[in-house]
mmCIF file of C-alpha atoms and ligand atoms in Angstrom:
data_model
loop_
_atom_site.group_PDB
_atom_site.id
_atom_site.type_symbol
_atom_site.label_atom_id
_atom_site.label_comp_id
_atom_site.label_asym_id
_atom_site.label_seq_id
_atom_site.Cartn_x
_atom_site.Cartn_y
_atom_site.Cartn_z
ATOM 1 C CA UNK P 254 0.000 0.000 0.000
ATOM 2 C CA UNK P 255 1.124 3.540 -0.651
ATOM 3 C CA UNK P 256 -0.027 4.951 2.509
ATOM 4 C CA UNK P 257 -0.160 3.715 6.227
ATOM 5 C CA UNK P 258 -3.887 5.309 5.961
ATOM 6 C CA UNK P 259 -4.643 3.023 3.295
ATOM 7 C CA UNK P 260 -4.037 0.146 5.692
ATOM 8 C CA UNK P 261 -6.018 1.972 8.415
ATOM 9 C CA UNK P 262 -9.026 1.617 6.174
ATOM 10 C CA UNK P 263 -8.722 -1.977 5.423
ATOM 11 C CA UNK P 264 -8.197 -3.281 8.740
ATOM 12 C CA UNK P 265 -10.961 -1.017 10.262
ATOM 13 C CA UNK P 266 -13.624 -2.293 7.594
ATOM 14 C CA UNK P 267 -12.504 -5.835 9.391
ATOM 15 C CA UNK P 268 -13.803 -4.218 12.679
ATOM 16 C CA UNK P 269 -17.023 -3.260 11.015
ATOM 17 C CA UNK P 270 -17.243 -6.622 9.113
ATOM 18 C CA UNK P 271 -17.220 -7.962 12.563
ATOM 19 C CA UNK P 272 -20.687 -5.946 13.640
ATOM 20 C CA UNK P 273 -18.436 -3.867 15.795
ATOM 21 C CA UNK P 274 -20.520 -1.106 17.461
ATOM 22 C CA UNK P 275 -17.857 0.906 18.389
ATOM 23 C CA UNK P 276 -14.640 1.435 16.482
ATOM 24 C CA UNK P 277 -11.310 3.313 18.107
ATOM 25 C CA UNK P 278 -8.495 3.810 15.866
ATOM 26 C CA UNK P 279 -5.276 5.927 17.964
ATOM 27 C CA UNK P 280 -2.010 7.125 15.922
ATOM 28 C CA UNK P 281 0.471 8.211 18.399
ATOM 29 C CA UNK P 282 3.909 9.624 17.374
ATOM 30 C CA UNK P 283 6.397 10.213 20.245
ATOM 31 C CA UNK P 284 9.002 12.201 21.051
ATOM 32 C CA UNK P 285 11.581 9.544 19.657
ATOM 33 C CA UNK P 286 9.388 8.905 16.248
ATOM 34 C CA UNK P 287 7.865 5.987 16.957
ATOM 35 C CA UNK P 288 4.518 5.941 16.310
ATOM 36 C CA UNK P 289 1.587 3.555 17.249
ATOM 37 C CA UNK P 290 -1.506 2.658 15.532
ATOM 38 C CA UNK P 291 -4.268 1.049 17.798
ATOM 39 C CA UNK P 292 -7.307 -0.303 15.959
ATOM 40 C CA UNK P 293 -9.999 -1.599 18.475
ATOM 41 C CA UNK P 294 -13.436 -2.899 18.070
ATOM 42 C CA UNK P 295 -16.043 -4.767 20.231
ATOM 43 C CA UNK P 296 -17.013 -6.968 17.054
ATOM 44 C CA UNK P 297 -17.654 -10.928 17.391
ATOM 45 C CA UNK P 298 -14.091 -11.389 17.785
ATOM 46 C CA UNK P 299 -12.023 -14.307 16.985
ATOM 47 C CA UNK P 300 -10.299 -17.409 18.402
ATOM 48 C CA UNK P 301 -6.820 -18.379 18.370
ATOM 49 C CA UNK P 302 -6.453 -20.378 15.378
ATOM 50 C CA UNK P 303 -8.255 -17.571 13.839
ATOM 51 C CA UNK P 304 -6.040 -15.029 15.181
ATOM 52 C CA UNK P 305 -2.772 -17.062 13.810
ATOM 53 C CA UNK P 306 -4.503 -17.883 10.650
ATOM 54 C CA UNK P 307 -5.279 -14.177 9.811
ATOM 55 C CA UNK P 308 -1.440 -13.007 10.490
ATOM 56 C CA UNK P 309 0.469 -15.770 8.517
ATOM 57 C CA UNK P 310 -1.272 -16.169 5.308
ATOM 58 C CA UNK P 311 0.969 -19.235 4.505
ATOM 59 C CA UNK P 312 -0.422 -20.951 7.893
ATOM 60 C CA UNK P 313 -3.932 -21.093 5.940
ATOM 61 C CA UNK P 314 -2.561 -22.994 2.409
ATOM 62 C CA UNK P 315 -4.199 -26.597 4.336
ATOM 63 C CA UNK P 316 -7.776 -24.843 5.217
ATOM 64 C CA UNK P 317 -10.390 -24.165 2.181
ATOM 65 C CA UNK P 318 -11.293 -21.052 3.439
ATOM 66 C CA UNK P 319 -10.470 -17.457 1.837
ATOM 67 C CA UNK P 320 -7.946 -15.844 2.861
ATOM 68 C CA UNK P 321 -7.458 -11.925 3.424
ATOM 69 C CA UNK P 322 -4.453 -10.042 2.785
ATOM 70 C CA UNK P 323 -5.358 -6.784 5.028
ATOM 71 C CA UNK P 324 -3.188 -7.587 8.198
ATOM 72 C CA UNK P 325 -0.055 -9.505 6.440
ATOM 73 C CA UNK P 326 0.061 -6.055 4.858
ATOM 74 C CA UNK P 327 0.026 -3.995 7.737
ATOM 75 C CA UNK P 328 2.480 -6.474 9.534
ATOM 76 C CA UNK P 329 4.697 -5.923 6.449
ATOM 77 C CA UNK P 330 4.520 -1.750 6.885
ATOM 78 C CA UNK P 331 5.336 -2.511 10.466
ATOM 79 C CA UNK P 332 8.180 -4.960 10.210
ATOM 80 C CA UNK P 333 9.726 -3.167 7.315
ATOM 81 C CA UNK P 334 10.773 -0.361 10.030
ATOM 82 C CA UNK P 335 11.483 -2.608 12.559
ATOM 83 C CA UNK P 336 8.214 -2.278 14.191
ATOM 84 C CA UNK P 337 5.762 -5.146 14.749
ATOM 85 C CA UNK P 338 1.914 -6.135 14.759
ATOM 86 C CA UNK P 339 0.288 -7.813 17.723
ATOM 87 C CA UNK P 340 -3.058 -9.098 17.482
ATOM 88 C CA UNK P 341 -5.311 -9.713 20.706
ATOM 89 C CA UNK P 342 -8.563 -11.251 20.093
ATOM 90 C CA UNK P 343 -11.647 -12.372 22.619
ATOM 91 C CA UNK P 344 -14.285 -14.324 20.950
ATOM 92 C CA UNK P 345 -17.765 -12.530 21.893
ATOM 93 C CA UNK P 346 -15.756 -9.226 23.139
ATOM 94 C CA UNK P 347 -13.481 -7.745 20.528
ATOM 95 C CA UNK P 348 -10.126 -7.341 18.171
ATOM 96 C CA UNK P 349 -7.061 -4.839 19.510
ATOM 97 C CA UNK P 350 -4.701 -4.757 16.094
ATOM 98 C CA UNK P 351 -1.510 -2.473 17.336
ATOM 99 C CA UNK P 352 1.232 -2.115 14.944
ATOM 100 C CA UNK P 353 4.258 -0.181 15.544
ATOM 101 C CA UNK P 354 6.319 1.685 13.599
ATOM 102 C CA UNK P 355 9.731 3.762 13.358
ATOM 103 C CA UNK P 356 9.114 6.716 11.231
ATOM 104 C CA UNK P 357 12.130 7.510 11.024
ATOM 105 C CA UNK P 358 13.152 4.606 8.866
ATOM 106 C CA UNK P 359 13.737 4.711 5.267
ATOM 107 C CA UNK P 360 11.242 2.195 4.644
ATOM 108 C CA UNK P 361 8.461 4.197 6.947
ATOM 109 C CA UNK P 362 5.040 4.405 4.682
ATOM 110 C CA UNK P 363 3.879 7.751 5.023
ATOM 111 C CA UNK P 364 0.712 8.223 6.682
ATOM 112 C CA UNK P 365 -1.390 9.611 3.989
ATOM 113 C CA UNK P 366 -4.595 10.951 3.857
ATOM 114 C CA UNK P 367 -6.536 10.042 6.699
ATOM 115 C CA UNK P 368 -8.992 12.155 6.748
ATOM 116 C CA UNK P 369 -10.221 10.213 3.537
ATOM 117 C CA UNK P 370 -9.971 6.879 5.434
ATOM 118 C CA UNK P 371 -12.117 8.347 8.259
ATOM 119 C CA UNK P 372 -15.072 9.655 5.342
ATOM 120 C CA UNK P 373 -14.893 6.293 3.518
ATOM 121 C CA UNK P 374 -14.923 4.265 6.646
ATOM 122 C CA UNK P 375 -17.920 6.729 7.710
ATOM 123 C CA UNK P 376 -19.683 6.590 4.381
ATOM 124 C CA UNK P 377 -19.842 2.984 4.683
ATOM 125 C CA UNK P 378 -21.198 2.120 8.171
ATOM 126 C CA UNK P 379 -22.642 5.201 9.159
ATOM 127 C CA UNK P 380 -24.206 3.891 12.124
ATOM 128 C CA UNK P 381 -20.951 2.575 13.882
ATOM 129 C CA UNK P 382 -19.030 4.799 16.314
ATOM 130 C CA UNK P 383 -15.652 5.950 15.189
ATOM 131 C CA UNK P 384 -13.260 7.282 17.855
ATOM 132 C CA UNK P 385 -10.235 8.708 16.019
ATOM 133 C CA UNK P 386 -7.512 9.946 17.547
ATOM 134 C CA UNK P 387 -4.100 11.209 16.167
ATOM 135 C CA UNK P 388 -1.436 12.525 18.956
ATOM 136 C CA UNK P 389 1.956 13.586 17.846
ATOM 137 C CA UNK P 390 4.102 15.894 20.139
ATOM 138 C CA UNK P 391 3.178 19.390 18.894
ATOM 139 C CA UNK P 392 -1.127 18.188 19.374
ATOM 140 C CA UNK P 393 -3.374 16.147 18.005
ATOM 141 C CA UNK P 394 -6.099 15.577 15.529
ATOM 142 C CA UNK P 395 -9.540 13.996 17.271
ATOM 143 C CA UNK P 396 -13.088 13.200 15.454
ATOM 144 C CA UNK P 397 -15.155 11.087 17.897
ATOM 145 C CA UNK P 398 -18.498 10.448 15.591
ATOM 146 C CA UNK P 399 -21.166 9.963 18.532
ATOM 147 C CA UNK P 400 -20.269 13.740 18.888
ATOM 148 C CA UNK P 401 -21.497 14.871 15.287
ATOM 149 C CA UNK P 402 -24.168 12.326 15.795
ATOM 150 C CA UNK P 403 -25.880 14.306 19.212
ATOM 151 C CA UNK P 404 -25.442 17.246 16.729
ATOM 152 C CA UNK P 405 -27.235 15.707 13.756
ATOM 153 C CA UNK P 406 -30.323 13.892 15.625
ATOM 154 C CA UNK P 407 -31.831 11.012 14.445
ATOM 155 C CA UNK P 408 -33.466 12.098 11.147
ATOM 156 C CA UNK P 409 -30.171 12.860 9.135
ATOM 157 C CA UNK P 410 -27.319 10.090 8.755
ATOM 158 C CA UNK P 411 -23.787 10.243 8.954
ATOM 159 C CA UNK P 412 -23.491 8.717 5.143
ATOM 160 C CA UNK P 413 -25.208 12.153 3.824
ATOM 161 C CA UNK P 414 -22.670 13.361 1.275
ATOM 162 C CA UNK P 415 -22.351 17.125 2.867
ATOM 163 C CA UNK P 416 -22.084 15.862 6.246
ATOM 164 C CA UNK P 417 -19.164 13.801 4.971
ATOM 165 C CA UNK P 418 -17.294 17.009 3.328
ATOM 166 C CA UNK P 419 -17.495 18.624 6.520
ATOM 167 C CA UNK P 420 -15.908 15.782 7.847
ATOM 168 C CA UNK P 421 -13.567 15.740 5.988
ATOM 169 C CA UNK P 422 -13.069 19.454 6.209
ATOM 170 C CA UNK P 423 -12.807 19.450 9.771
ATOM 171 C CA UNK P 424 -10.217 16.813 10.258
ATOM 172 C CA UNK P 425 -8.175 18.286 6.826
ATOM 173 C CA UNK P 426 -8.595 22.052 9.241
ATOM 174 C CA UNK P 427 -7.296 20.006 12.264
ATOM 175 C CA UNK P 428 -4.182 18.842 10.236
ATOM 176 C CA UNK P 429 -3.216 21.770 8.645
ATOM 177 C CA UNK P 430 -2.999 23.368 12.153
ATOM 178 C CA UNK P 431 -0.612 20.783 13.595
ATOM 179 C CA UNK P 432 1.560 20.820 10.379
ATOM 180 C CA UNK P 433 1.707 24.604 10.685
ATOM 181 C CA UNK P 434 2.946 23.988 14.199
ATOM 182 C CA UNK P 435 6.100 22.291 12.722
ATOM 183 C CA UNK P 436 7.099 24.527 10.298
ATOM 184 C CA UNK Q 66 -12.913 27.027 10.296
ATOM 185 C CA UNK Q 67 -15.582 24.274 10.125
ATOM 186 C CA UNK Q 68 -18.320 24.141 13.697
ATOM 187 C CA UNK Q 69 -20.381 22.008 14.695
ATOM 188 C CA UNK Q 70 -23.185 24.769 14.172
ATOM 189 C CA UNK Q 71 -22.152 24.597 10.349
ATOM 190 C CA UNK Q 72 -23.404 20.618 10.905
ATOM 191 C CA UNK Q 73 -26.212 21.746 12.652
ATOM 192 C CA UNK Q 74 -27.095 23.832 10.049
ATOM 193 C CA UNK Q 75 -26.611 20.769 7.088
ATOM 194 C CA UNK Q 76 -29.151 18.937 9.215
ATOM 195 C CA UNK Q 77 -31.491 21.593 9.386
ATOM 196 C CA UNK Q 78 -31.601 21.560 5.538
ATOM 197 C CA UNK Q 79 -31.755 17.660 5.167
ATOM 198 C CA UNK Q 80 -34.377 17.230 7.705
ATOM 199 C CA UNK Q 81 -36.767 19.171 5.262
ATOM 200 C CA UNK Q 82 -35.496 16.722 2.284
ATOM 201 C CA UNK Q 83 -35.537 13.079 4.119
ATOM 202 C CA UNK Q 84 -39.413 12.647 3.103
ATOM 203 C CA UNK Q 85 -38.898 13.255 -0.306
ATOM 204 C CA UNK Q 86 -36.136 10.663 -0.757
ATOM 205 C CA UNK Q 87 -37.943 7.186 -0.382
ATOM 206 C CA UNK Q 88 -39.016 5.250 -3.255
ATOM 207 C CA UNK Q 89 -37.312 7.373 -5.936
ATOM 208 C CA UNK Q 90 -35.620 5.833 -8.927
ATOM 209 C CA UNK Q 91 -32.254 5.466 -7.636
ATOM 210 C CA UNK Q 92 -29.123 4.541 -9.776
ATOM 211 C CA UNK Q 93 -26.248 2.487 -7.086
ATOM 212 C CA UNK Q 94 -22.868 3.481 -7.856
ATOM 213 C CA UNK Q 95 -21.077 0.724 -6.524
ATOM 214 C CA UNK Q 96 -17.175 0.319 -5.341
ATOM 215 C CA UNK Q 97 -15.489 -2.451 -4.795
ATOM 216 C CA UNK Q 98 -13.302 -1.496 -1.134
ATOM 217 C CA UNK Q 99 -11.910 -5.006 -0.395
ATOM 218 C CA UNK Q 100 -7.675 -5.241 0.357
ATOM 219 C CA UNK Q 101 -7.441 -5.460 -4.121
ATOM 220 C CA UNK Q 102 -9.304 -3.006 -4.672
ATOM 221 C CA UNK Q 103 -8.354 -0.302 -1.869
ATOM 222 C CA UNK Q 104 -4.291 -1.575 -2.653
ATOM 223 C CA UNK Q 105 -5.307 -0.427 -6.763
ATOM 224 C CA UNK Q 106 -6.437 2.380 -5.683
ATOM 225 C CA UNK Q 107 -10.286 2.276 -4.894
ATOM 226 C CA UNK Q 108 -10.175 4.801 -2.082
ATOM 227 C CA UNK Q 109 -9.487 8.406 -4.608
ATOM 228 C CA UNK Q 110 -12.307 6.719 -7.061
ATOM 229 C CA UNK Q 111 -14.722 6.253 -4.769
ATOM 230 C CA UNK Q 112 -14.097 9.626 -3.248
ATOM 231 C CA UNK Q 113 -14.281 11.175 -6.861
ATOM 232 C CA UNK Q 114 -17.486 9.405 -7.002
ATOM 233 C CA UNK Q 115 -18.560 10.765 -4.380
ATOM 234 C CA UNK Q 116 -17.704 14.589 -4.402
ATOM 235 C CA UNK Q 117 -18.895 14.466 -8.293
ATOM 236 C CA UNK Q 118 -22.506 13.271 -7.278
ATOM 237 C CA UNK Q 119 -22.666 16.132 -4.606
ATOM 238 C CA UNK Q 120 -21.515 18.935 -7.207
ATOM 239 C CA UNK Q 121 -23.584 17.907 -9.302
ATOM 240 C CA UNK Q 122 -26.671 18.159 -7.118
ATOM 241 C CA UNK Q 123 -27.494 14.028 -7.991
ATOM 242 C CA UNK Q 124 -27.770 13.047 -4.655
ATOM 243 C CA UNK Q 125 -31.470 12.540 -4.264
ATOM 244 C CA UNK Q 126 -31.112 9.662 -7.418
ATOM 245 C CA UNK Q 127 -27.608 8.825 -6.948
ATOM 246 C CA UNK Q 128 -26.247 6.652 -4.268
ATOM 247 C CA UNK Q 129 -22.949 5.680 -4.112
ATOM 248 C CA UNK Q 130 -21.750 2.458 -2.024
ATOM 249 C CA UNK Q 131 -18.767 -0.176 -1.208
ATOM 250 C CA UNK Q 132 -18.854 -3.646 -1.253
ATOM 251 C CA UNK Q 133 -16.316 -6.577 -0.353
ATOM 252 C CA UNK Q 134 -14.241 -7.887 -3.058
ATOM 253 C CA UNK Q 135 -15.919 -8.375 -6.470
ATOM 254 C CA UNK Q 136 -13.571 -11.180 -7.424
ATOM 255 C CA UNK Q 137 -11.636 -10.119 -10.533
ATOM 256 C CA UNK Q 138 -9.044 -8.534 -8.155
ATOM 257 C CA UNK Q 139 -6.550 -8.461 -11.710
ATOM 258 C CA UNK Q 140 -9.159 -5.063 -13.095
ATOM 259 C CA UNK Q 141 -9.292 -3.645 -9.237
ATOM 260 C CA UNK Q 142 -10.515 -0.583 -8.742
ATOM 261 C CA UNK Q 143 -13.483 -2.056 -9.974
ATOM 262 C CA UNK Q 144 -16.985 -0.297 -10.260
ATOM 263 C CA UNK Q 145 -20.486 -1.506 -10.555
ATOM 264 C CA UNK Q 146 -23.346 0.528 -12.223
ATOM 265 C CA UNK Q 147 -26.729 -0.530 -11.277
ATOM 266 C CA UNK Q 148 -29.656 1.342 -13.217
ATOM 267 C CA UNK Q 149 -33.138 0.498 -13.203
ATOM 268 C CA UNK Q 150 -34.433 -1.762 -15.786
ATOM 269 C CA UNK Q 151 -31.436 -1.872 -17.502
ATOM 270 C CA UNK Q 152 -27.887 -4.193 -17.630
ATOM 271 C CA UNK Q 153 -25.348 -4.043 -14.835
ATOM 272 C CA UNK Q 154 -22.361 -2.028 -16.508
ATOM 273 C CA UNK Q 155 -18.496 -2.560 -14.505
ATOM 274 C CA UNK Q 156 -16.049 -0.592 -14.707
ATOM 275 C CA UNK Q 157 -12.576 -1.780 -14.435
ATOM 276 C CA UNK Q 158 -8.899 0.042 -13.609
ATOM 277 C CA UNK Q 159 -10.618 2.438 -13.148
ATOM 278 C CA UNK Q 160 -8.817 5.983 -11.765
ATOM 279 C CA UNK Q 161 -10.252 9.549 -9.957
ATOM 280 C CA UNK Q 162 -9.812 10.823 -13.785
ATOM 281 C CA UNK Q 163 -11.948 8.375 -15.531
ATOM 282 C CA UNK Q 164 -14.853 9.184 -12.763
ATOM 283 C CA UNK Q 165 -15.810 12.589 -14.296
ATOM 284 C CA UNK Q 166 -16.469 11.114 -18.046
ATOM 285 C CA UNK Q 167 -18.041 8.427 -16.096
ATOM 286 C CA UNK Q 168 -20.583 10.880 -14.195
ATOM 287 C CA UNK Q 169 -21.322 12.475 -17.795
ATOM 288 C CA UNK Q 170 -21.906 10.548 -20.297
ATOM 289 C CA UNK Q 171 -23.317 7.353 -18.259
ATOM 290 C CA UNK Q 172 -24.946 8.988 -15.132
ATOM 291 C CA UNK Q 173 -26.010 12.195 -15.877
ATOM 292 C CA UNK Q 174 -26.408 11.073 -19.957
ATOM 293 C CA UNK Q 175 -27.364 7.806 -20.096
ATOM 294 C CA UNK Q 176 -25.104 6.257 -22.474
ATOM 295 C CA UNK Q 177 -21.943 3.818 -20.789
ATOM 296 C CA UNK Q 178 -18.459 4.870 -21.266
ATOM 297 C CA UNK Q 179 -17.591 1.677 -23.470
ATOM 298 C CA UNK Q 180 -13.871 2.138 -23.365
ATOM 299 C CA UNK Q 181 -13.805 1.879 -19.567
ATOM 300 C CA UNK Q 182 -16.131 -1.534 -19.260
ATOM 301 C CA UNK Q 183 -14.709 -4.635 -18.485
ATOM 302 C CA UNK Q 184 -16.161 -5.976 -21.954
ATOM 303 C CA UNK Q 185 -13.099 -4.055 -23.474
ATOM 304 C CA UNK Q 186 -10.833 -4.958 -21.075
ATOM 305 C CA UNK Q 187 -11.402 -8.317 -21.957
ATOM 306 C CA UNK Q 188 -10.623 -7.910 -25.756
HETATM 307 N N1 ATP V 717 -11.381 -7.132 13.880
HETATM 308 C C1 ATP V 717 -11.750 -8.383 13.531
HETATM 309 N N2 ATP V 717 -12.787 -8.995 14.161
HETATM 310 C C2 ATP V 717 -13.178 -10.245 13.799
HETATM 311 N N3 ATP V 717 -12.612 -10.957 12.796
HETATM 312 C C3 ATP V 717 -11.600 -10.408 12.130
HETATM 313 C C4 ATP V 717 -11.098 -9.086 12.458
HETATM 314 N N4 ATP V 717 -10.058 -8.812 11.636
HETATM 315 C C5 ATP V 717 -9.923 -9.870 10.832
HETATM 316 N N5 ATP V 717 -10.832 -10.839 11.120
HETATM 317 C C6 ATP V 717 -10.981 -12.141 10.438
HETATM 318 O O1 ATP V 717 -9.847 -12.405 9.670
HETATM 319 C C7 ATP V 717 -10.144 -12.529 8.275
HETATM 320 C C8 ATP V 717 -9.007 -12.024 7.416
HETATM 321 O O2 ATP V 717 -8.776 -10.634 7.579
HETATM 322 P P1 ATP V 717 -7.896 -9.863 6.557
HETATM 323 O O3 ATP V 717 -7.834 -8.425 6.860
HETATM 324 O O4 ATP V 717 -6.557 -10.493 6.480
HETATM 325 O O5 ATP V 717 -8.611 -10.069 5.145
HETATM 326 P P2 ATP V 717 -10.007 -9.523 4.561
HETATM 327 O O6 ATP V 717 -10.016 -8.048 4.690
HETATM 328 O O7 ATP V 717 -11.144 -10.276 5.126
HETATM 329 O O8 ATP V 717 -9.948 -9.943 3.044
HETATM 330 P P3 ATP V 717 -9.505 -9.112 1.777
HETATM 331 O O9 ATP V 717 -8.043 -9.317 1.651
HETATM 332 O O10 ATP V 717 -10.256 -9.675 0.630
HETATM 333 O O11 ATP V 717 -9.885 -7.688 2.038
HETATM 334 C C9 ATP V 717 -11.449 -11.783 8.129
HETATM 335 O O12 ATP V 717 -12.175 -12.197 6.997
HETATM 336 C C10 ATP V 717 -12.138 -12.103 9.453
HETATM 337 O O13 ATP V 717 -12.717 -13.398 9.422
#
């Protein structure tokens, strides 16, 4: 993938594949550039042989069933800079997916456009909660949708195309205020 | 710098339009957001799709979705047309550029882009 957000977006529509009602997805950068993506739903959750199954793809070749590509890729941004991907998984509770990453490394995928992943992830499962977070030293980046939900009522969804422009204007507003901090 | 009153005031102008919406003829614009398709590119298209169906006030008729993978991952991004009454028409490779004729000529004018469908892909 050309973008760490790119990933973001697969592995989230996992967490709303798994009837997750509530979504969190954290990047945090620290001081020493390592930075932290947290993915975290209360979906159906999965065993352990599921759990191995879904981070070595080659682990599967015996089973007949299909086989997804989203978190080997994600593992593979991760290890590339020397970072790695956990997994933990609770059948009937939820998925944690935390990668980490050393952005500092020449191999480092940049983050990309995430206020695009939030909009499509929005778009298509308007009625889940996303809690986004992005800390970095200099401030952070937030869009919690149960907020712009108690604004919008009942009556008008999430998916409606102008309410997903302002999303994404407000998170691309957020952004440009923390990269204006580091120049 | 975007409020939440600017939100407010987007619902206060849907609310008066959600009756209207139900049971119209609605053409499905349909993207295939699977790890293929989003890895080809499917994320920009489907945005295109979407912003181009806002500006060009098609919203009430036009809906614009994502599905799972399609399973011709080789043509990812991959787009499905679904008009009433008439043939499914897919797009394949297709790019943010290619949306606009798309919205045109098919959408808006009712005649498929040929050049973009999988049936010429295929040739
Ligand atoms: N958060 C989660 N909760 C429950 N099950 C999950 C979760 N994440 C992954 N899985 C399980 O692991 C499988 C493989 O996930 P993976 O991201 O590798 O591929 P995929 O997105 O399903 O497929 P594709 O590559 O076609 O997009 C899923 O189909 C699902 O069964």
């Amino acid at each position: 993938m050309k973008e760490l957000s790119l990933n973001i977006l697969d592995v989230a529509e996992n967490s709303v594949r798994a009837g997750a009602a509530n979504i969190s997805i954290l990047l945090s950068l620290d001081g020493a550039g390592w930075l932290t993506l947290t993915i975290a739903d209360d979906g159906c959750g999965m065993d352990e042989q599921t759990v191995r199954r879904v981070s070595d793809p080659f682990y599967t070749t015996r089973t007949t069933r299909k086989v997804g590509l989203g978190i080997p890729f994600l593992q593979l941004a991760a290890a590339q800079t020397g970072g790695a991907l956990q997994i933990d998984s609770e059948p009937g509770k939820g998925t944690t997916v935390k990668a980490t990453f050393d952005t500092g490394s020449v191999d480092f995928t940049p983050i990309g456009d995430m206020p695009s992943t939030l909009a499509t992830l929005i778009m298509g499962a308007p009625n889940v909660d996303f809690h986004f977070r992005h800390t970095t030293p200099d401030g952070e980046v937030v869009l919690n949708t149960d907020q712009l939900r108690a604004t919008l009522g009942s009556e008008v969804s999430l998916a409606e195309l102008e309410v997903i422009a302002w999303i994404k204007d407000y998170m691309r507003e957020q952004y440009d205020r923390l990269g204006g901090k580091n120049e | 710098m975007k409020t939440l009153a600017e939100l407010a005031a987007i619902r206060d102008k849907m609310q008066n339009k959600v009756t209207i919406r139900e049971g119209e003829g609605q053409t499905r614009i349909v993207v295939g957001m699977a790890t293929c398709g989003i890895a080809a590119g499917a994320r920009p298209v489907l945005n295109a799709f979407v912003e181009g169906v806002a500006d060009a006030g098609l919203g009430d008729t036009v809906t614009v979705t994502q599905t799972g993978c399609i399973g011709i991952c080789q043509y990812e991004p991959v787009v499905e047309v679904f008009e009433a009454g008439k043939d499914k028409v897919t797009y394949v490779k297709m790019t943010a550029d290619k949306v606009k004729r798309v919205l045109d000529e098919h959408i808006k004018g009712g005649s498929p882009v040929a050049e973009y469908t999988i049936d010429m892909a295929q040739k």
